[in-house]
mmCIF file of C-alpha atoms in Angstrom:
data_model
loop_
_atom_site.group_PDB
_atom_site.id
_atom_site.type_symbol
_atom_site.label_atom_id
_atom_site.label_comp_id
_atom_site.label_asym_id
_atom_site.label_seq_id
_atom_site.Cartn_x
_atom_site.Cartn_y
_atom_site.Cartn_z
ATOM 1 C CA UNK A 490 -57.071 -17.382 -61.012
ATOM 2 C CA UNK A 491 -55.396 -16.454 -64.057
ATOM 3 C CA UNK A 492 -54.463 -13.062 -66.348
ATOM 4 C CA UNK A 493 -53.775 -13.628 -69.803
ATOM 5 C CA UNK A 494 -53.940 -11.650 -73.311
ATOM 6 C CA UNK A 495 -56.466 -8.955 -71.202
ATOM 7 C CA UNK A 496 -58.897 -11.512 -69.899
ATOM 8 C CA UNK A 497 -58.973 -12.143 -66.030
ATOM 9 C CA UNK A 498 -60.283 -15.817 -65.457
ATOM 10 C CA UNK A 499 -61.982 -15.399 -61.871
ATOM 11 C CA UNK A 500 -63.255 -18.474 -60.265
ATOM 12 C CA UNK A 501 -66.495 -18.418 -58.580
ATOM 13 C CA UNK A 502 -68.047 -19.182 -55.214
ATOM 14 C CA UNK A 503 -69.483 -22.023 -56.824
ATOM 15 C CA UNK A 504 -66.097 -23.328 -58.003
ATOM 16 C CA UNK A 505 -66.783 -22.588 -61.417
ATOM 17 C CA UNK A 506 -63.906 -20.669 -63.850
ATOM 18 C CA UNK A 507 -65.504 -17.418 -66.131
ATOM 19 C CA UNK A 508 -63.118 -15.835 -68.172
ATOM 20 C CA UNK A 509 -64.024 -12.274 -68.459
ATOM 21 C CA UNK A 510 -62.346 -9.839 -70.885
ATOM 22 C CA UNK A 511 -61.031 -6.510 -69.766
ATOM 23 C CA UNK A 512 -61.756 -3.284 -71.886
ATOM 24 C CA UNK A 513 -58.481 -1.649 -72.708
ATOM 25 C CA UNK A 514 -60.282 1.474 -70.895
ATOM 26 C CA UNK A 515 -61.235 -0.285 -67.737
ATOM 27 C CA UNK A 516 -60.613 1.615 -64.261
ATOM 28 C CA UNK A 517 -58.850 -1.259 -62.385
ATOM 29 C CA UNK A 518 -58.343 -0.478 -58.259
ATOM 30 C CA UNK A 519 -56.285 -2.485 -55.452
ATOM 31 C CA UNK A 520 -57.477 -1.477 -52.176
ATOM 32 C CA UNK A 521 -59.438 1.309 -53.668
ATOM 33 C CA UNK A 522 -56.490 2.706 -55.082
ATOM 34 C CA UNK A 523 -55.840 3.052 -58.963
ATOM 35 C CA UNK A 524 -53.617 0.458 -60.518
ATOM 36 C CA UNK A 525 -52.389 -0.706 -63.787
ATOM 37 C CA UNK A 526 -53.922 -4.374 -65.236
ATOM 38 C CA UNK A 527 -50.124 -5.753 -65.042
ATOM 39 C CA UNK A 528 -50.477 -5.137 -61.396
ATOM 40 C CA UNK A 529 -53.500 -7.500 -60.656
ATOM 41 C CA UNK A 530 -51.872 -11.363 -59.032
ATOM 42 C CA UNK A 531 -52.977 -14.441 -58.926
ATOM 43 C CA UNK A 532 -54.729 -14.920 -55.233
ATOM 44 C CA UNK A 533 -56.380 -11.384 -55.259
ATOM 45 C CA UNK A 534 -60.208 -11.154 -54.488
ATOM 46 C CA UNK A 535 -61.592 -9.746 -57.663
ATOM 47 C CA UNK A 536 -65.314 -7.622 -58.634
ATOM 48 C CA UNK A 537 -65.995 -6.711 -62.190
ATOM 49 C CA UNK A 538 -68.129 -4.804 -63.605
ATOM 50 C CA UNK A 539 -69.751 -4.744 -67.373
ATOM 51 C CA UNK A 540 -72.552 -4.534 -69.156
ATOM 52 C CA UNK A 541 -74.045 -7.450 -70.356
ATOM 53 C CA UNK A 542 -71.515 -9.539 -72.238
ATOM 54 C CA UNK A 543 -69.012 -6.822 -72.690
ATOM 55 C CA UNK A 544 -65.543 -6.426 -71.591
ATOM 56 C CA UNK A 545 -65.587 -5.379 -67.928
ATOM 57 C CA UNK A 546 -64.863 -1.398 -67.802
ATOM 58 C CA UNK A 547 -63.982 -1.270 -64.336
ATOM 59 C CA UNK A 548 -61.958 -4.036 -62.282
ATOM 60 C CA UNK A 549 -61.690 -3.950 -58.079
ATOM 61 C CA UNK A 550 -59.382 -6.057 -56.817
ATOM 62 C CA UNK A 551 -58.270 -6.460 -52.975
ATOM 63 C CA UNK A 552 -55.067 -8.069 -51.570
ATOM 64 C CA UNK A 553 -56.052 -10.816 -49.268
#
């Protein structure tokens, strides 16, 4: 839904908005192929992945 200050704000399947912060580090993919956060849109279909309550250190996102 939203990008801002390296936090991705994804909404849910249950309609619900998390914002989940991005690790500087994190390996971010479009379409299995590596990308830059600045490249991740609005509109894209988003999985994260972190441990626990930590930033997410690795971010695949797929064009629609």
């Amino acid at each position: 839904r939203n990008k801002a200050g390296g936090t991705l704000t994804l909404l849910e399947r249950d309609g619900s908005l998390v914002p989940i912060p991005v690790a500087p580090t994190a390996a971010i993919t479009i379409n299995g192929r590596p990308a830059a956060y600045s490249e991740l849109r609005r509109g894209m279909v988003a999985t994260v992945i972190r441990d626990g309550d930590a930033p997410a250190n690795e971010v695949r996102a797929n064009r629609k």
